[in-house]
CSV table of C-alpha atoms and ligand atoms in Angstrom, one decimal:
chain,number,residue,atom,x,y,z
A,262,MET,CA,132.2,102.9,-51.6
A,263,PRO,CA,134.0,101.2,-48.7
A,264,ASN,CA,134.6,97.4,-48.8
A,265,LEU,CA,131.9,96.7,-51.3
A,266,LYS,CA,133.9,94.1,-53.2
A,267,GLU,CA,134.9,92.3,-50.0
A,268,ALA,CA,131.4,92.2,-48.7
A,269,ALA,CA,130.0,91.0,-52.1
A,270,ALA,CA,132.7,88.2,-52.1
A,271,LEU,CA,131.6,87.3,-48.5
A,272,LEU,CA,128.0,87.1,-49.6
A,273,ALA,CA,128.9,85.2,-52.8
A,274,ARG,CA,130.6,82.5,-50.6
A,275,ALA,CA,127.8,82.1,-48.1
A,276,ASN,CA,125.3,79.3,-48.0
A,277,ASP,CA,123.4,80.0,-44.8
A,278,VAL,CA,122.6,83.6,-43.8
A,279,THR,CA,120.5,85.3,-41.1
A,280,LEU,CA,119.6,88.9,-41.8
A,281,LEU,CA,118.5,91.2,-39.0
A,282,GLY,CA,117.0,94.7,-38.9
A,283,HIS,CA,116.8,97.0,-35.8
A,284,VAL,CA,114.1,96.6,-33.2
A,285,ARG,CA,110.7,98.0,-34.1
A,286,PRO,CA,111.9,98.0,-37.7
A,287,ASP,CA,111.0,100.6,-40.3
A,288,ALA,CA,110.8,100.1,-44.1
A,289,ASP,CA,114.5,100.7,-44.5
A,290,ALA,CA,115.6,98.1,-42.0
A,291,LEU,CA,113.2,95.4,-43.2
A,292,GLY,CA,113.1,96.4,-46.8
A,293,SER,CA,116.9,96.2,-47.0
A,294,ALA,CA,117.0,92.9,-45.2
A,295,LEU,CA,114.2,91.3,-47.3
A,296,ALA,CA,115.8,92.6,-50.6
A,297,LEU,CA,119.2,91.2,-49.8
A,298,GLY,CA,117.6,88.0,-48.4
A,299,ARG,CA,115.6,87.5,-51.6
A,300,ALA,CA,118.7,88.1,-53.8
A,301,LEU,CA,120.7,85.5,-51.8
A,302,GLN,CA,117.9,83.0,-51.8
A,303,GLN,CA,117.8,83.3,-55.6
A,304,ARG,CA,121.5,82.3,-55.5
A,305,GLY,CA,120.6,79.1,-53.6
A,306,VAL,CA,121.4,80.4,-50.1
A,307,LYS,CA,119.4,79.4,-47.1
A,308,VAL,CA,118.1,82.7,-45.6
A,309,ARG,CA,115.9,84.1,-42.9
A,310,VAL,CA,115.1,87.6,-41.9
A,311,SER,CA,114.1,88.6,-38.3
A,312,VAL,CA,114.1,91.4,-35.7
A,313,GLY,CA,114.4,91.4,-31.9
A,314,GLU,CA,111.1,93.1,-31.4
A,315,PRO,CA,108.1,92.8,-32.1
A,316,GLU,CA,107.5,89.1,-32.6
A,317,GLU,CA,105.3,89.6,-35.7
A,318,MET,CA,106.2,91.5,-38.8
A,319,PRO,CA,104.6,95.0,-38.7
A,320,GLU,CA,101.3,94.9,-40.7
A,321,THR,CA,102.2,97.8,-42.9
A,322,LEU,CA,105.5,96.1,-44.0
A,323,ARG,CA,104.0,92.7,-44.8
A,324,SER,CA,103.7,93.4,-48.5
A,325,LEU,CA,107.5,93.6,-48.7
A,326,ASP,CA,108.0,90.0,-47.8
A,327,ALA,CA,106.9,88.4,-51.1
A,328,GLY,CA,108.9,85.2,-50.4
A,329,GLY,CA,107.9,84.7,-46.8
A,330,LEU,CA,111.5,85.1,-45.5
A,331,PHE,CA,110.5,86.7,-42.1
A,332,VAL,CA,110.7,84.4,-39.1
A,333,THR,CA,110.0,85.3,-35.5
A,334,ALA,CA,113.1,85.8,-33.2
A,335,SER,CA,112.2,82.5,-31.4
A,336,GLU,CA,112.3,80.6,-34.7
A,337,LEU,CA,115.9,81.5,-35.5
A,338,PRO,CA,118.5,78.7,-35.4
A,339,GLU,CA,121.0,78.6,-32.5
A,340,THR,CA,123.6,80.3,-34.7
A,341,GLU,CA,124.6,80.9,-38.3
A,342,GLN,CA,127.7,81.1,-40.4
A,343,LEU,CA,127.0,84.6,-41.6
A,344,LEU,CA,124.9,87.2,-39.7
A,345,VAL,CA,124.0,90.4,-41.6
A,346,ALA,CA,122.8,93.4,-39.5
A,347,LEU,CA,121.1,96.1,-41.5
A,348,ASP,CA,120.3,99.7,-40.6
A,349,THR,CA,121.6,98.9,-37.1
A,350,PRO,CA,124.4,101.2,-35.7
A,351,THR,CA,125.0,99.3,-32.5
A,352,PRO,CA,124.4,95.7,-31.3
A,353,GLY,CA,122.0,97.2,-28.7
A,354,ARG,CA,119.6,98.2,-31.5
A,355,LEU,CA,119.2,94.5,-32.2
A,356,GLY,CA,117.4,94.3,-28.9
A,357,LYS,CA,117.2,90.8,-27.5
A,358,LEU,CA,119.1,89.4,-30.6
A,359,ALA,CA,122.2,91.5,-29.7
A,360,PRO,CA,124.1,88.5,-28.1
A,361,ARG,CA,124.1,86.8,-31.5
A,362,VAL,CA,126.8,89.1,-32.8
A,363,ASP,CA,129.3,87.8,-30.2
A,364,ALA,CA,128.0,84.3,-30.5
A,365,VAL,CA,128.6,84.2,-34.3
A,366,ARG,CA,132.0,85.8,-34.0
A,367,SER,CA,133.2,83.5,-31.2
A,368,ALA,CA,132.1,80.5,-33.2
A,369,GLY,CA,134.3,81.7,-36.1
A,370,GLY,CA,131.5,83.0,-38.2
A,371,ASP,CA,131.2,86.4,-39.9
A,372,VAL,CA,129.1,89.4,-39.1
A,373,LEU,CA,128.5,91.9,-42.0
A,374,VAL,CA,127.2,95.3,-40.9
A,375,ILE,CA,125.4,97.3,-43.6
A,376,ASP,CA,124.3,100.7,-42.4
A,377,HIS,CA,124.2,104.5,-43.0
A,378,HIS,CA,124.2,105.8,-39.4
A,379,ALA,CA,127.1,108.2,-38.5
A,380,SER,CA,127.0,106.6,-35.0
A,381,ASN,CA,127.8,103.1,-36.3
A,382,VAL,CA,130.3,101.5,-34.0
A,383,PHE,CA,131.7,98.9,-36.5
A,384,TYR,CA,130.8,95.8,-34.5
A,385,GLY,CA,131.1,93.3,-37.3
A,386,THR,CA,133.9,91.4,-39.0
A,387,HIS,CA,133.0,93.2,-42.3
A,388,HIS,CA,131.3,96.6,-42.8
A,389,VAL,CA,129.5,98.4,-45.6
A,390,VAL,CA,128.9,101.6,-43.6
A,391,ASP,CA,128.5,104.9,-45.3
A,392,ASP,CA,126.9,107.8,-43.4
A,393,THR,CA,126.5,109.8,-46.7
A,394,ALA,CA,124.0,107.2,-48.0
A,395,GLU,CA,120.4,108.3,-47.8
A,396,ALA,CA,119.2,104.9,-46.7
A,397,THR,CA,120.6,101.4,-46.0
A,398,ALA,CA,118.6,100.4,-49.1
A,399,VAL,CA,121.1,102.5,-51.1
A,400,LEU,CA,124.0,100.4,-49.8
A,401,VAL,CA,122.1,97.1,-50.5
A,402,PHE,CA,121.4,98.3,-54.0
A,403,ALA,CA,125.1,98.9,-54.6
A,404,LEU,CA,125.9,95.5,-53.2
A,405,LEU,CA,123.4,93.8,-55.4
A,406,GLU,CA,124.9,95.6,-58.4
A,407,GLU,CA,128.3,94.4,-57.4
A,408,LEU,CA,126.9,90.8,-57.1
A,409,GLY,CA,125.4,91.1,-60.5
A,410,THR,CA,121.9,90.4,-59.1
A,411,GLU,CA,119.0,90.8,-61.4
A,412,ILE,CA,116.6,93.2,-59.6
A,413,ASP,CA,113.1,91.7,-59.8
A,414,GLU,CA,110.0,93.6,-58.7
A,415,PRO,CA,109.8,92.2,-55.1
A,416,ILE,CA,113.5,93.2,-54.5
A,417,ALA,CA,112.9,96.6,-56.1
A,418,ARG,CA,109.8,97.1,-54.0
A,419,CYS,CA,111.7,96.5,-50.8
A,420,LEU,CA,114.5,98.9,-51.8
A,421,TYR,CA,112.1,101.6,-53.0
A,422,ALA,CA,110.3,101.3,-49.6
A,423,GLY,CA,113.5,102.0,-47.7
A,424,LEU,CA,114.5,104.8,-50.1
A,425,VAL,CA,111.2,106.7,-50.1
A,426,THR,CA,110.7,106.6,-46.4
A,427,ASP,CA,114.3,107.4,-45.2
A,428,THR,CA,114.4,110.4,-47.6
A,429,SER,CA,111.0,111.5,-46.3
A,430,GLY,CA,109.5,111.1,-49.7
A,431,PHE,CA,112.6,112.2,-51.6
A,432,ARG,CA,112.8,115.5,-49.7
A,433,ARG,CA,116.4,114.7,-48.9
A,434,ALA,CA,117.5,113.5,-52.3
A,435,ARG,CA,120.5,113.9,-54.6
A,436,PRO,CA,120.5,113.2,-58.3
A,437,SER,CA,121.8,109.7,-57.6
A,438,THR,CA,118.8,109.0,-55.3
A,439,HIS,CA,116.5,109.6,-58.2
A,440,LEU,CA,118.7,107.5,-60.6
A,441,MET,CA,118.3,104.6,-58.2
A,442,ALA,CA,114.6,105.2,-57.9
A,443,ALA,CA,114.3,105.2,-61.7
A,444,LYS,CA,116.0,101.8,-61.9
A,445,LEU,CA,113.6,100.5,-59.3
A,446,LEU,CA,110.6,101.8,-61.2
A,447,GLU,CA,112.0,100.2,-64.3
A,448,ALA,CA,112.0,96.9,-62.4
A,449,GLY,CA,108.2,97.3,-62.0
A,450,VAL,CA,107.6,99.0,-58.7
A,451,ASP,CA,104.2,100.7,-58.4
A,452,PRO,CA,105.3,103.8,-56.3
A,453,ASP,CA,101.8,104.9,-55.4
A,454,LYS,CA,100.9,101.4,-54.1
A,455,VAL,CA,104.1,101.0,-52.1
A,456,VAL,CA,103.8,104.4,-50.4
A,457,ARG,CA,100.1,104.0,-49.8
A,458,GLU,CA,100.5,100.6,-48.1
A,459,ILE,CA,103.5,101.7,-46.0
A,460,VAL,CA,102.9,105.3,-45.1
A,461,ASP,CA,99.4,106.4,-46.0
A,462,ASP,CA,97.1,103.5,-44.9
A,463,HIS,CA,95.5,104.1,-41.5
A,464,PRO,CA,92.2,102.9,-40.0
A,465,PHE,CA,89.6,105.6,-39.3
A,466,ALA,CA,90.3,105.2,-35.6
A,467,TRP,CA,93.5,107.1,-36.2
A,468,LEU,CA,91.6,110.3,-36.7
A,469,PRO,CA,90.0,110.6,-33.2
A,470,MET,CA,93.2,109.4,-31.7
A,471,LEU,CA,95.1,112.1,-33.6
A,472,SER,CA,92.5,114.7,-32.5
A,473,ASP,CA,93.1,113.8,-28.8
A,474,VAL,CA,96.8,113.8,-29.1
A,475,LEU,CA,97.1,117.0,-31.1
A,476,ALA,CA,94.8,118.8,-28.7
A,477,GLY,CA,97.6,118.4,-26.2
A,478,ALA,CA,100.4,119.5,-28.5
A,479,ARG,CA,102.4,122.6,-27.4
A,480,LEU,CA,104.6,125.1,-29.2
A,481,GLU,CA,107.6,126.5,-27.4
A,482,PRO,CA,109.1,129.1,-29.8
A,483,ASP,CA,112.2,129.8,-27.7
A,484,GLU,CA,113.3,126.2,-27.3
A,485,ALA,CA,115.7,124.2,-29.5
A,486,ARG,CA,118.2,127.1,-29.6
A,487,GLY,CA,115.5,129.5,-30.8
A,488,PHE,CA,114.4,127.3,-33.7
A,489,GLY,CA,111.2,126.4,-31.7
A,490,LEU,CA,110.0,123.1,-30.3
A,491,ALA,CA,106.6,121.5,-31.0
A,492,HIS,CA,105.8,118.5,-28.9
A,493,ALA,CA,102.9,116.0,-28.4
A,494,VAL,CA,102.4,113.0,-26.1
A,495,VAL,CA,100.8,109.7,-27.0
A,496,THR,CA,99.8,107.9,-23.8
A,497,LEU,CA,99.1,104.1,-23.7
A,498,ASP,CA,95.5,105.1,-23.2
A,499,ALA,CA,95.4,107.2,-26.4
A,500,ALA,CA,97.2,104.5,-28.3
A,501,ARG,CA,94.8,101.7,-27.3
A,502,SER,CA,92.5,102.1,-30.2
A,503,VAL,CA,95.2,101.9,-32.9
A,504,ARG,CA,98.3,100.0,-34.1
A,505,ALA,CA,101.9,101.0,-33.5
A,506,GLU,CA,101.9,102.3,-37.1
A,507,GLU,CA,99.4,105.0,-36.2
A,508,VAL,CA,101.4,106.0,-33.2
A,509,GLU,CA,104.6,106.2,-35.3
A,510,ALA,CA,102.8,108.4,-37.8
A,511,VAL,CA,102.0,111.2,-35.3
A,512,ILE,CA,105.5,112.7,-35.6
A,513,ASP,CA,104.9,113.3,-39.3
A,514,VAL,CA,102.0,115.6,-38.5
A,515,VAL,CA,103.8,117.4,-35.6
A,516,ARG,CA,107.0,118.0,-37.7
A,517,SER,CA,105.0,120.0,-40.3
A,518,THR,CA,104.6,122.8,-37.7
A,519,ARG,CA,106.1,125.9,-39.4
A,520,GLU,CA,107.0,127.7,-36.2
A,521,ALA,CA,109.0,124.8,-34.8
A,522,GLY,CA,112.4,123.8,-36.2
A,523,VAL,CA,112.3,120.7,-33.9
A,524,ALA,CA,109.4,118.3,-33.4
A,525,VAL,CA,109.2,115.8,-30.6
A,526,VAL,CA,106.6,113.0,-29.9
A,527,LEU,CA,106.7,111.1,-26.7
A,528,LYS,CA,105.2,107.6,-27.1
A,529,GLU,CA,104.4,105.8,-23.9
A,530,ALA,CA,105.7,102.2,-23.8
A,531,GLU,CA,104.4,99.3,-21.7
A,532,PRO,CA,105.9,99.7,-18.2
A,533,THR,CA,108.6,97.3,-17.1
A,534,GLY,CA,108.9,98.8,-13.6
A,535,PRO,CA,107.3,101.4,-11.4
A,536,ARG,CA,108.2,104.3,-13.6
A,537,GLN,CA,106.5,105.4,-16.9
A,538,ARG,CA,108.6,104.5,-20.0
A,539,TRP,CA,108.7,106.3,-23.3
A,540,THR,CA,110.1,105.9,-26.8
A,541,VAL,CA,110.8,109.4,-28.2
A,542,SER,CA,110.9,110.6,-31.9
A,543,LEU,CA,112.7,113.7,-32.7
A,544,ARG,CA,112.8,115.5,-36.1
A,545,SER,CA,114.7,118.6,-37.2
A,546,ALA,CA,113.8,120.9,-40.1
A,547,GLY,CA,117.5,121.4,-40.6
A,548,GLY,CA,118.5,124.0,-38.0
A,549,VAL,CA,119.9,121.7,-35.2
A,550,ASP,CA,121.3,118.2,-35.0
A,551,VAL,CA,118.6,116.1,-33.1
A,552,SER,CA,120.8,113.0,-33.1
A,553,ALA,CA,123.1,114.7,-30.6
A,554,ALA,CA,120.2,115.5,-28.3
A,555,ALA,CA,118.8,112.0,-28.6
A,556,GLY,CA,122.4,110.7,-27.9
A,557,GLU,CA,122.5,112.6,-24.6
A,558,LEU,CA,119.5,110.5,-23.5
A,559,GLY,CA,121.2,107.3,-24.7
A,560,GLY,CA,119.6,107.1,-28.1
A,561,GLY,CA,120.8,108.2,-31.5
A,562,GLY,CA,119.8,108.4,-35.2
A,563,HIS,CA,120.4,110.9,-37.9
A,564,ARG,CA,120.9,114.7,-37.8
A,565,GLN,CA,117.3,115.3,-38.9
A,566,ALA,CA,115.6,112.2,-37.5
A,567,ALA,CA,116.5,110.6,-34.2
A,568,GLY,CA,115.1,108.8,-31.3
A,569,CYS,CA,115.7,107.5,-27.8
A,570,THR,CA,114.0,105.8,-24.9
A,571,ALA,CA,113.5,107.4,-21.5
A,572,GLU,CA,111.9,106.8,-18.1
A,573,GLY,CA,109.9,109.2,-15.9
A,574,THR,CA,106.8,111.4,-16.3
A,575,ALA,CA,106.2,113.1,-19.7
A,576,ASP,CA,107.2,116.4,-18.1
A,577,GLU,CA,110.4,115.0,-16.7
A,578,VAL,CA,111.4,113.6,-20.1
A,579,LEU,CA,110.4,116.8,-21.9
A,580,GLY,CA,112.6,118.7,-19.4
A,581,LYS,CA,115.6,116.5,-20.3
A,582,LEU,CA,114.9,116.9,-24.0
A,583,ARG,CA,114.7,120.8,-23.7
A,584,GLU,CA,118.0,120.8,-22.0
A,585,ALA,CA,119.7,118.5,-24.5
A,586,LEU,CA,118.2,120.5,-27.4
A,587,SER,CA,119.6,123.7,-25.9
A,588,ARG,CA,123.0,122.2,-26.4
A,589,ALA,CA,122.4,120.5,-29.8
A,590,PRO,CA,124.9,121.5,-32.5
A,591,LEU,CA,123.7,123.8,-35.3
A,592,LEU,CA,123.6,122.3,-38.7
B,888,AMP,P1,111.9,107.0,-35.1
B,888,AMP,O1,111.5,108.4,-34.6
B,888,AMP,O2,111.6,105.9,-34.2
B,888,AMP,O3,111.4,106.8,-36.5
B,888,AMP,O4,113.5,107.1,-35.2
B,888,AMP,C1,114.2,107.9,-36.0
B,888,AMP,C2,115.6,107.5,-36.1
B,888,AMP,O5,116.2,107.6,-34.9
B,888,AMP,C3,115.7,106.0,-36.5
B,888,AMP,O6,115.9,105.9,-37.9
B,888,AMP,C4,116.9,105.5,-35.8
B,888,AMP,O7,118.0,105.8,-36.6
B,888,AMP,C5,117.0,106.4,-34.6
B,888,AMP,N1,116.5,105.9,-33.3
B,888,AMP,C6,115.3,105.8,-32.9
B,888,AMP,N2,115.2,105.3,-31.6
B,888,AMP,C7,116.5,105.1,-31.2
B,888,AMP,C8,117.1,104.5,-30.0
B,888,AMP,N3,116.4,104.2,-29.0
B,888,AMP,N4,118.4,104.4,-30.0
B,888,AMP,C9,119.2,104.8,-31.1
B,888,AMP,N5,118.7,105.3,-32.2
B,888,AMP,C10,117.3,105.4,-32.3
B,889,MN,MN1,115.7,102.5,-39.6
B,890,MN,MN1,117.8,103.8,-42.4
């Protein structure tokens, strides 16, 4: 694994560390940050974990922060000696916290980037970047082993959360994935509880919302290079009765469509100008590389799970996505 020893030495020398995940963090971003944060805190390091957006920790991920390490972006100190960015391929994905990278570097501090995106642009002073890793949590686990950290249950819970979600419930797994999971279970993780809290826990209001949204879903069998495209649109109006977590979960229903090799969900965002704004989730069943299509619209991600933001009407954005998907590389 690249630079593991050097990164571990950097962490072992640190006494004040800020750990950041990408905006609108998932379980891999926050779980990785909170696991490493807790391990460093146990070594006597002053640590804090944050994200550029939203201000609050997402409700479904709160059980990961056993030690209360999360602070809002506005509570962060001016700067820090060591900034660790996790699951974040570009500074832009840190949102409004992106300028901290240059600020820390120009003040002579270090920036450690720990990530598994192929699109990582190596913006730190130190990097543990491996696009063959299933999750950033895998890289943090390797770092903790290098540091000789004893993995307690809260650390294991955070890493398990990242691992189980980024592999879509161990669907994309190698023998080493399950070996890591076994060590985390040995440390005391309750897998049913973790997955239920993070993935499978929705208010009843999700069901009528889902019913509305899925009624508008469409299947276009010839799109996505003939693999088929299924798409659905979640307007701000449809999303009003539920949390962001329920909106994010819609893609997991749409992607189960047998006739579609690619699933897309358009999620309307609060407008910042005259035009409608959307965050887009793309998933591939393995036929085409959706990160390339997302990349054409200024986003990115992984070959089978990607995203982007776009402006315009839903039809305009879908039109751009169809075009980008018609050029997406085959896997
Ligand atoms: P999501 O559909 O939001 O769960 O995103 C799936 C994956 O796509 C994430 O793990 C990120 O790697 C990536 N991603 C999502 N949105 C963006 C974006 N706006 N820019 C770059 N990458 C993104
Ligand atoms: Mn992520
Ligand atoms: Mn990840």
